[in-house]
Amino acid sequence: MGSHKIKDEIMKLNVLFLTFMMCLLSKVWATAVRETERYSNSVVVCGQVLDENEYLFSNPKITVYHAGAMDYLRPLPYARSIFPVILEKGNFYHKIKTNSNFIYVKIELSTKTNILKSGYLLLKAGDSLKVIVNGEKVKLSGSNPASLRFQQEFYEASLINKRGLSLLEPDHLWPLVKAVDSLADVFEPRWKSIGGEMGKLLSVEYRARANSKILFRFHQLRTRTDQAYSKALLNALLRIQHNMKRDTTSLVLDNTISYFESLWFVEKTIIELKASQEHILWTNLMAKFRTFPYPLNDRMMAYVFWKGFRGADPEQYLKIAKAETKDQKSVKLLNYFDEINSRGRSIYDFRLPDINGKYYQPKDFLGKVMVLHFWFTNCYACAELSKTLHPIIEKYRNSDKVVFLNINIDRDIEKWKSSLKGGMYSHPKEIMLYTEKMGADHPLLINYSIKAFPRIMVVGRDGKLISSDAVRP
């Protein structure tokens, strides 16, 4: 009788063990499947640089962006720039894995050779692109030659690459935007001939990028103080706002890299012309995006935080946004921002060099309050903030309890060194650090969604975050 009980117990244990192993194997299999699906697509970027000369930038490169620029949750090297290919003399070949159905490729060479100076080639996953650089000439070929030829022709004919945008008046804004739409309408039949989804994305992306470039130029001119200019500019922007389409299709919302930016730029500039204080701007911007149709409203709410929410009490607004958002992609993104920007979290473990090549990490400053100041050359607001910080830095000049880290994002190291000489962007008591040619694609900046400059972060003596976007003094 006893032996039968023992056998029964052994049988039960065997069944439990087999059940456990089957569950474990199923989880392993599911993980493998998800990993395969995550990188189920790829593109090939290859080519040859036959001649290096003065026409190439100091850091010429091809950058591949995955569609859906807001998605920080994808485990790719630099999130926004998923693969920068530095161009040097000789051959290059890269097979780039992605989980997007579409990708964008930007070719950054000199003005003379850059066929897409402010545009991006759109490729489908599975496509290949071959780039031959020979002095001033760039030749493109690939698995979809008709699409490549058309895109090259279209961008070269468009306003995106046109110069002469330096002498603009508000009255010029509306005609320029209408010209963008007119050219897009002319090319519409050819977009459709390329293919439904590809054509739709090209149409949306072109309009968005062209409008953003024009609006950015007018935004720079907005520093003029005359009331007549501001009034005329506001009237032109209101007309653009009225004519902008608010697309809610998943094709556009999941696969464009400029559509959100153009919507954000128009609404932000309109509110800037009406609001006098920065926290009012961001509050009104959030309220405006709530009126957009679903799911565009949720995506734009998330985009506000992706750009770097600069209003009063950002934690409270993030809490409100999370409570109101239903779109799952936007929810995940907001949760991500909430997690990384929470007060009391350890600072990202960065490693940055100074002008002499010495590297610094957060652990080097434990016991001190860290003030991190991000900027780039030729940024007017960055120079103004630096001027504001000078008396504060002077106050703590002899303190061993505070350290000021001056972090530059220029990709050209010589430009950075030259900018430091005049003292416009720095103070002698700051430690001058550099993001090593990664610019805004450095993991430190990506981790905290730093895309608007200047930016200040404050870290406590224990290495814990106090604010990832401190209010400017």
Coordinates of C-alpha atoms in Angstrom, one line a residue:
M1 CA 0.0 0.0 0.0
G2 CA 2.8 2.3 0.9
S3 CA 4.6 1.7 -2.4
H4 CA 1.5 2.6 -4.3
K5 CA 1.3 5.9 -2.5
I6 CA 4.9 6.7 -3.2
K7 CA 4.4 5.9 -6.9
D8 CA 1.3 8.2 -7.0
E9 CA 3.3 11.0 -5.4
I10 CA 6.1 10.5 -7.9
M11 CA 3.6 10.6 -10.8
K12 CA 2.1 13.8 -9.4
L13 CA 5.6 15.4 -9.2
N14 CA 6.4 14.3 -12.7
V15 CA 3.2 15.8 -14.0
L16 CA 3.9 19.1 -12.1
F17 CA 7.5 19.1 -13.5
L18 CA 6.3 18.5 -17.1
T19 CA 3.7 21.2 -16.7
F20 CA 6.3 23.6 -15.3
M21 CA 8.6 22.8 -18.2
M22 CA 5.9 23.3 -20.8
C23 CA 5.0 26.7 -19.3
L24 CA 8.7 27.7 -19.3
L25 CA 9.2 26.6 -22.9
S26 CA 6.1 28.4 -24.0
K27 CA 7.4 31.6 -22.4
V28 CA 10.8 31.2 -24.0
W29 CA 9.1 30.5 -27.4
A30 CA 6.9 33.6 -27.0
T31 CA 9.9 35.7 -26.1
A32 CA 11.7 34.4 -29.2
V33 CA 8.7 35.1 -31.4
R34 CA 8.4 38.7 -30.0
E35 CA 12.1 39.3 -30.6
T36 CA 11.8 38.0 -34.1
E37 CA 8.7 40.3 -34.7
R38 CA 10.6 43.2 -33.1
Y39 CA 13.2 43.0 -35.8
S40 CA 11.3 41.3 -38.5
N41 CA 12.2 44.0 -41.1
S42 CA 15.4 45.3 -42.4
V43 CA 16.9 47.7 -45.0
V44 CA 20.2 47.7 -46.7
V45 CA 22.3 50.9 -47.0
C46 CA 25.4 50.5 -49.1
G47 CA 27.6 52.4 -51.5
Q48 CA 31.0 53.9 -52.1
V49 CA 32.7 57.2 -51.6
L50 CA 35.1 57.6 -54.5
D51 CA 36.5 61.0 -53.8
E52 CA 36.8 63.0 -50.5
N53 CA 37.1 66.7 -51.1
E54 CA 36.0 70.1 -49.8
Y55 CA 32.4 69.5 -50.8
L56 CA 31.9 67.0 -48.0
F57 CA 30.9 68.0 -44.5
S58 CA 33.5 67.5 -41.8
N59 CA 31.3 64.6 -40.6
P60 CA 29.3 63.5 -43.7
K61 CA 26.9 60.7 -42.9
I62 CA 23.7 58.9 -43.8
T63 CA 21.2 58.6 -41.0
V64 CA 18.4 56.1 -41.0
Y65 CA 15.2 57.0 -39.0
H66 CA 12.5 54.6 -38.2
A67 CA 9.0 55.7 -38.9
G68 CA 7.0 56.9 -35.8
A69 CA 9.6 59.3 -34.4
M70 CA 7.9 59.5 -31.0
D71 CA 8.4 55.8 -30.1
Y72 CA 11.1 55.7 -27.5
L73 CA 10.1 52.2 -26.4
R74 CA 11.8 50.5 -29.3
P75 CA 15.1 49.2 -28.2
L76 CA 17.2 50.7 -31.0
P77 CA 20.7 52.3 -30.6
Y78 CA 19.8 56.0 -30.6
A79 CA 16.0 56.0 -30.7
R80 CA 15.6 58.9 -33.1
S81 CA 18.7 58.2 -35.3
I82 CA 18.6 54.5 -35.4
F83 CA 21.7 54.2 -37.5
P84 CA 24.2 56.9 -38.4
V85 CA 26.6 55.8 -41.2
I86 CA 29.7 58.0 -41.3
L87 CA 30.9 58.4 -44.8
E88 CA 34.6 57.8 -45.5
K89 CA 36.4 57.1 -48.7
G90 CA 35.8 53.5 -49.8
N91 CA 33.0 51.0 -49.7
F92 CA 30.3 50.6 -47.0
Y93 CA 27.6 48.1 -46.5
H94 CA 25.1 48.0 -43.6
K95 CA 22.0 45.8 -43.1
I96 CA 19.9 47.7 -40.5
K97 CA 17.2 45.8 -38.5
T98 CA 14.0 47.6 -37.7
N99 CA 10.5 46.9 -36.6
S100 CA 9.0 49.6 -38.8
N101 CA 7.2 49.1 -42.1
F102 CA 8.7 52.3 -43.4
I103 CA 12.0 54.0 -42.8
Y104 CA 13.5 57.4 -43.7
V105 CA 17.0 58.1 -44.9
K106 CA 18.7 61.4 -44.7
I107 CA 21.9 62.1 -46.7
E108 CA 24.0 64.8 -45.1
L109 CA 26.7 66.1 -47.4
S110 CA 27.6 69.6 -48.5
T111 CA 25.1 72.1 -49.8
K112 CA 26.1 71.4 -53.3
T113 CA 25.8 67.7 -53.1
N114 CA 23.0 67.3 -50.6
I115 CA 20.1 66.4 -52.9
L116 CA 17.8 66.2 -49.9
K117 CA 19.0 69.1 -47.8
S118 CA 15.9 69.2 -45.7
G119 CA 14.1 66.1 -46.9
Y120 CA 14.2 62.4 -46.3
L121 CA 14.0 59.5 -48.7
L122 CA 11.2 57.2 -47.8
L123 CA 11.8 53.5 -48.1
K124 CA 9.8 50.4 -47.4
A125 CA 11.2 47.8 -45.1
G126 CA 13.0 45.2 -47.3
D127 CA 14.2 47.9 -49.7
S128 CA 17.9 48.6 -50.4
L129 CA 19.6 51.9 -51.1
K130 CA 22.9 52.4 -52.9
V131 CA 24.7 55.7 -52.6
I132 CA 27.7 56.6 -54.8
V133 CA 29.5 59.8 -53.8
N134 CA 32.0 61.2 -56.3
G135 CA 33.1 64.7 -55.5
E136 CA 30.1 67.0 -56.0
K137 CA 28.0 64.2 -57.6
V138 CA 25.7 61.8 -55.7
K139 CA 24.1 58.9 -57.5
L140 CA 21.2 56.9 -56.0
S141 CA 20.0 53.5 -57.0
G142 CA 18.1 50.7 -55.2
S143 CA 15.4 48.1 -55.3
N144 CA 12.7 50.6 -56.1
P145 CA 14.4 52.9 -58.7
A146 CA 11.1 54.6 -59.9
S147 CA 10.3 55.7 -56.3
L148 CA 13.9 57.0 -55.8
R149 CA 14.0 59.0 -59.0
F150 CA 10.6 60.5 -58.3
Q151 CA 11.5 61.5 -54.7
Q152 CA 14.8 63.1 -55.8
E153 CA 13.0 65.0 -58.6
F154 CA 10.3 66.1 -56.3
Y155 CA 12.5 67.4 -53.4
E156 CA 14.7 69.3 -55.9
A157 CA 11.6 71.0 -57.4
S158 CA 10.1 71.8 -54.0
L159 CA 10.4 74.9 -51.8
I160 CA 12.1 72.8 -49.1
N161 CA 15.5 73.3 -50.8
K162 CA 14.9 76.8 -52.0
R163 CA 17.1 79.6 -50.6
G164 CA 16.2 83.2 -50.3
L165 CA 14.1 82.7 -47.2
S166 CA 16.1 85.3 -45.3
L167 CA 14.1 88.4 -46.3
L168 CA 10.6 87.5 -45.5
E169 CA 7.6 89.5 -44.4
P170 CA 4.4 88.2 -42.9
D171 CA 2.5 88.8 -46.2
H172 CA 4.8 86.3 -47.9
L173 CA 3.9 83.4 -45.5
W174 CA 0.5 82.5 -46.8
P175 CA 1.6 82.5 -50.6
L176 CA 4.5 80.3 -49.7
V177 CA 2.3 77.7 -47.9
K178 CA -0.2 77.8 -50.8
A179 CA 2.8 77.1 -53.2
V180 CA 3.6 74.1 -51.1
D181 CA 0.1 72.8 -51.4
S182 CA 0.0 73.5 -55.1
L183 CA 3.2 71.6 -55.8
A184 CA 1.9 68.7 -53.7
D185 CA -1.3 68.6 -55.7
V186 CA 0.6 68.6 -59.0
F187 CA 2.6 65.6 -57.9
E188 CA -0.4 63.8 -56.4
P189 CA -1.0 61.5 -59.4
R190 CA 2.6 60.4 -59.4
W191 CA 2.4 59.7 -55.6
K192 CA -0.6 57.5 -56.3
S193 CA 1.3 55.7 -59.0
I194 CA 4.0 54.7 -56.5
G195 CA 1.6 53.0 -54.3
G196 CA -1.2 53.9 -51.9
E197 CA 0.5 53.9 -48.6
M198 CA 3.9 55.1 -49.9
G199 CA 2.2 57.9 -51.8
K200 CA 0.1 59.0 -48.9
L201 CA 3.1 59.2 -46.6
L202 CA 5.1 61.1 -49.2
S203 CA 2.3 63.6 -49.5
V204 CA 1.9 64.1 -45.8
E205 CA 5.6 64.2 -45.1
Y206 CA 6.4 66.7 -47.8
R207 CA 3.7 69.2 -46.7
A208 CA 4.7 68.8 -43.1
R209 CA 8.4 69.3 -43.7
A210 CA 8.0 72.2 -46.1
N211 CA 5.6 74.0 -43.8
S212 CA 7.8 73.5 -40.8
K213 CA 10.8 74.9 -42.6
I214 CA 8.9 78.0 -43.7
L215 CA 7.3 78.5 -40.3
F216 CA 10.7 78.0 -38.5
R217 CA 12.1 80.9 -40.6
F218 CA 9.2 83.2 -39.7
H219 CA 9.5 82.0 -36.1
Q220 CA 13.1 83.3 -36.1
L221 CA 12.0 86.6 -37.5
R222 CA 9.4 86.8 -34.7
T223 CA 12.0 88.3 -32.5
R224 CA 11.2 91.6 -34.2
T225 CA 9.2 93.7 -31.6
D226 CA 7.0 95.8 -33.9
Q227 CA 3.3 95.1 -33.3
A228 CA 2.4 95.3 -37.0
Y229 CA 4.7 92.4 -37.8
S230 CA 3.3 90.2 -35.0
K231 CA -0.3 91.0 -36.0
A232 CA 0.4 90.1 -39.7
L233 CA 2.2 86.9 -38.8
L234 CA -0.6 85.8 -36.4
N235 CA -3.2 86.4 -39.2
A236 CA -1.2 84.3 -41.6
L237 CA -0.8 81.5 -39.1
L238 CA -4.5 81.5 -38.3
R239 CA -5.2 80.9 -42.0
I240 CA -2.7 78.1 -42.1
Q241 CA -4.2 76.6 -39.0
H242 CA -7.7 76.7 -40.6
N243 CA -6.4 74.8 -43.7
M244 CA -4.3 72.1 -42.0
K245 CA -5.7 68.6 -42.1
R246 CA -5.9 66.7 -38.9
D247 CA -5.2 63.1 -40.0
T248 CA -6.3 60.3 -37.6
T249 CA -5.3 57.3 -39.7
S250 CA -2.8 54.8 -38.2
L251 CA -0.8 54.9 -41.4
V252 CA 0.1 58.6 -40.9
L253 CA 0.2 58.6 -37.1
D254 CA 2.5 55.6 -36.9
N255 CA 4.7 56.3 -39.9
T256 CA 5.5 60.0 -40.3
I257 CA 8.4 61.8 -38.7
S258 CA 7.3 65.4 -39.4
Y259 CA 3.5 65.5 -39.2
F260 CA 3.4 66.0 -35.4
E261 CA 6.1 68.6 -35.6
S262 CA 4.3 70.7 -38.1
L263 CA 1.0 70.7 -36.1
W264 CA 2.9 71.5 -32.9
F265 CA 4.8 74.3 -34.6
V266 CA 1.7 76.1 -35.9
E267 CA -0.3 75.8 -32.7
K268 CA 2.8 76.8 -30.5
T269 CA 3.6 79.9 -32.6
I270 CA 0.0 81.1 -32.6
I271 CA -0.2 80.8 -28.8
E272 CA 3.3 82.4 -28.4
L273 CA 2.0 85.4 -30.2
K274 CA -0.9 85.7 -27.7
A275 CA 0.7 84.5 -24.5
S276 CA 3.4 86.5 -22.6
Q277 CA 4.5 83.9 -20.1
E278 CA 6.0 80.5 -20.9
H279 CA 3.9 78.5 -18.5
I280 CA 0.7 80.0 -20.1
L281 CA 2.0 78.9 -23.5
W282 CA 2.3 75.3 -22.5
T283 CA -1.0 75.3 -20.6
N284 CA -2.8 76.6 -23.6
L285 CA -1.1 74.3 -25.9
M286 CA -2.2 71.3 -23.9
A287 CA -5.8 72.6 -23.9
K288 CA -5.7 73.1 -27.7
F289 CA -4.5 69.6 -28.4
R290 CA -7.3 68.2 -26.2
T291 CA -9.8 69.5 -28.8
F292 CA -8.2 67.4 -31.7
P293 CA -10.0 64.3 -32.9
Y294 CA -9.0 60.9 -31.4
P295 CA -6.4 59.5 -31.5
L296 CA -4.5 62.5 -32.8
N297 CA -5.4 64.4 -29.6
D298 CA -3.7 61.7 -27.5
R299 CA -0.6 61.6 -29.8
M300 CA -0.2 65.4 -29.6
M301 CA -0.6 65.4 -25.8
A302 CA 2.3 62.9 -25.7
Y303 CA 4.2 64.9 -28.2
V304 CA 4.1 67.9 -25.9
F305 CA 6.1 65.9 -23.3
W306 CA 8.3 64.4 -26.0
K307 CA 9.3 67.9 -27.0
G308 CA 10.0 68.8 -23.3
F309 CA 7.1 70.2 -21.4
R310 CA 8.2 73.6 -20.0
G311 CA 5.1 74.8 -18.2
A312 CA 4.5 75.3 -14.5
D313 CA 4.1 72.0 -12.5
P314 CA 4.9 69.5 -15.3
E315 CA 4.4 66.6 -12.9
Q316 CA 0.7 67.6 -12.4
Y317 CA 0.1 68.1 -16.1
L318 CA 1.7 64.7 -16.8
K319 CA -0.6 63.1 -14.3
I320 CA -3.6 64.8 -16.0
A321 CA -2.5 63.7 -19.4
K322 CA -2.1 60.1 -18.3
A323 CA -5.6 60.1 -16.8
E324 CA -7.2 61.5 -20.0
T325 CA -5.2 59.5 -22.6
K326 CA -6.7 56.4 -24.1
D327 CA -4.5 55.7 -27.1
Q328 CA -2.2 52.8 -25.9
K329 CA 1.0 54.1 -27.7
S330 CA 0.5 57.5 -26.1
V331 CA -0.1 55.9 -22.7
K332 CA 3.1 53.9 -22.9
L333 CA 5.0 57.0 -23.9
L334 CA 3.6 59.1 -21.0
N335 CA 4.3 56.3 -18.6
Y336 CA 7.9 56.2 -19.8
F337 CA 8.3 60.0 -19.3
D338 CA 6.8 59.7 -15.9
E339 CA 9.3 57.0 -14.9
I340 CA 12.5 58.7 -16.2
N341 CA 11.6 62.2 -15.0
S342 CA 10.4 61.3 -11.5
R343 CA 12.0 63.3 -8.8
G344 CA 14.3 61.0 -6.7
R345 CA 15.4 58.7 -9.5
S346 CA 19.1 58.2 -10.0
I347 CA 20.6 60.4 -12.7
Y348 CA 21.4 58.6 -16.0
D349 CA 25.0 57.3 -15.8
F350 CA 26.5 59.4 -18.5
R351 CA 30.2 59.6 -19.5
L352 CA 31.2 62.9 -21.2
P353 CA 34.6 64.3 -22.1
D354 CA 35.9 67.9 -21.4
I355 CA 37.9 70.0 -23.8
N356 CA 41.1 68.1 -22.9
G357 CA 39.6 64.7 -23.3
K358 CA 39.1 63.9 -19.6
Y359 CA 35.9 62.0 -19.0
Y360 CA 33.4 62.8 -16.2
Q361 CA 30.6 60.7 -14.7
P362 CA 27.9 61.4 -12.1
K363 CA 29.8 59.5 -9.4
D364 CA 32.6 62.1 -9.7
F365 CA 30.2 64.7 -8.2
L366 CA 28.5 62.8 -5.4
G367 CA 28.1 65.1 -2.4
K368 CA 27.6 68.1 -4.7
V369 CA 24.5 69.6 -6.3
M370 CA 24.9 69.2 -10.1
V371 CA 23.5 71.9 -12.4
L372 CA 23.6 70.6 -16.0
H373 CA 23.3 73.3 -18.7
F374 CA 22.7 72.1 -22.3
W375 CA 23.2 74.4 -25.3
F376 CA 24.4 74.6 -28.9
T377 CA 26.3 77.2 -31.0
N378 CA 24.3 80.1 -32.6
C379 CA 21.4 79.5 -30.2
Y380 CA 20.3 83.0 -29.1
A381 CA 18.2 81.7 -26.2
C382 CA 21.3 79.6 -25.1
A383 CA 23.4 82.8 -25.0
E384 CA 20.8 84.6 -23.0
L385 CA 20.5 81.9 -20.5
S386 CA 24.3 81.7 -20.1
K387 CA 24.3 85.4 -19.3
T388 CA 21.5 84.9 -16.7
L389 CA 23.5 82.1 -15.1
H390 CA 26.7 84.1 -14.7
P391 CA 25.8 85.8 -11.4
I392 CA 24.5 82.6 -10.0
I393 CA 27.7 80.8 -10.8
E394 CA 29.7 83.7 -9.4
K395 CA 27.7 83.4 -6.1
Y396 CA 28.9 79.7 -5.8
R397 CA 32.4 80.3 -7.2
N398 CA 34.2 79.2 -4.1
S399 CA 31.6 76.6 -3.0
D400 CA 32.5 72.9 -2.8
K401 CA 28.8 72.0 -2.6
V402 CA 27.7 72.9 -6.1
V403 CA 29.1 72.1 -9.5
F404 CA 28.0 73.5 -12.9
L405 CA 28.3 71.3 -16.0
N406 CA 28.2 73.1 -19.3
I407 CA 27.2 70.5 -21.9
N408 CA 27.4 71.3 -25.6
I409 CA 25.6 69.3 -28.3
D410 CA 27.4 70.6 -31.5
R411 CA 28.5 67.7 -33.7
D412 CA 31.6 69.7 -34.9
I413 CA 34.1 69.7 -32.1
E414 CA 36.0 72.7 -33.6
K415 CA 32.8 74.8 -33.6
W416 CA 32.3 73.9 -30.0
K417 CA 35.9 74.9 -29.0
S418 CA 35.6 78.2 -31.0
S419 CA 32.3 79.0 -29.3
L420 CA 33.8 78.6 -25.8
K421 CA 36.5 81.3 -26.5
G422 CA 34.2 84.3 -26.4
G423 CA 32.4 83.3 -23.2
M424 CA 29.0 83.9 -24.8
Y425 CA 27.8 80.4 -23.8
S426 CA 29.9 79.6 -20.8
H427 CA 31.5 80.7 -17.5
P428 CA 35.1 79.9 -16.5
K429 CA 33.9 78.1 -13.4
E430 CA 31.7 75.6 -15.4
I431 CA 33.1 72.2 -16.4
M432 CA 32.9 72.2 -20.2
L433 CA 31.6 68.9 -21.6
Y434 CA 30.7 67.6 -25.0
T435 CA 28.4 64.9 -26.5
E436 CA 31.1 63.5 -28.8
K437 CA 29.5 64.2 -32.2
M438 CA 26.3 62.6 -31.2
G439 CA 24.5 65.9 -30.7
A440 CA 21.0 65.5 -29.4
D441 CA 21.2 61.8 -30.2
H442 CA 23.4 61.2 -27.2
P443 CA 21.8 58.7 -24.8
L444 CA 21.8 61.3 -21.9
L445 CA 19.6 63.7 -24.0
I446 CA 17.4 60.9 -25.4
N447 CA 16.8 59.5 -21.9
Y448 CA 15.4 62.8 -20.8
S449 CA 13.8 63.7 -24.1
I450 CA 15.9 66.8 -24.4
K451 CA 15.1 68.4 -27.8
A452 CA 14.4 72.0 -26.9
F453 CA 17.4 74.2 -25.9
P454 CA 18.7 75.6 -23.7
R455 CA 17.8 73.2 -21.0
I456 CA 18.8 73.0 -17.3
M457 CA 18.8 69.8 -15.1
V458 CA 19.4 69.8 -11.4
V459 CA 20.7 66.7 -9.5
G460 CA 21.0 66.4 -5.7
R461 CA 24.0 65.6 -3.7
D462 CA 22.9 62.0 -3.5
G463 CA 22.9 61.7 -7.3
K464 CA 19.1 61.7 -7.4
L465 CA 17.2 63.8 -9.9
I466 CA 15.6 67.0 -8.6
S467 CA 14.4 68.3 -11.9
S468 CA 15.1 67.1 -15.5
D469 CA 13.8 70.5 -16.8
A470 CA 14.3 73.2 -14.2
V471 CA 12.7 76.6 -14.5
R472 CA 15.1 79.0 -16.0
P473 CA 16.3 81.8 -13.6

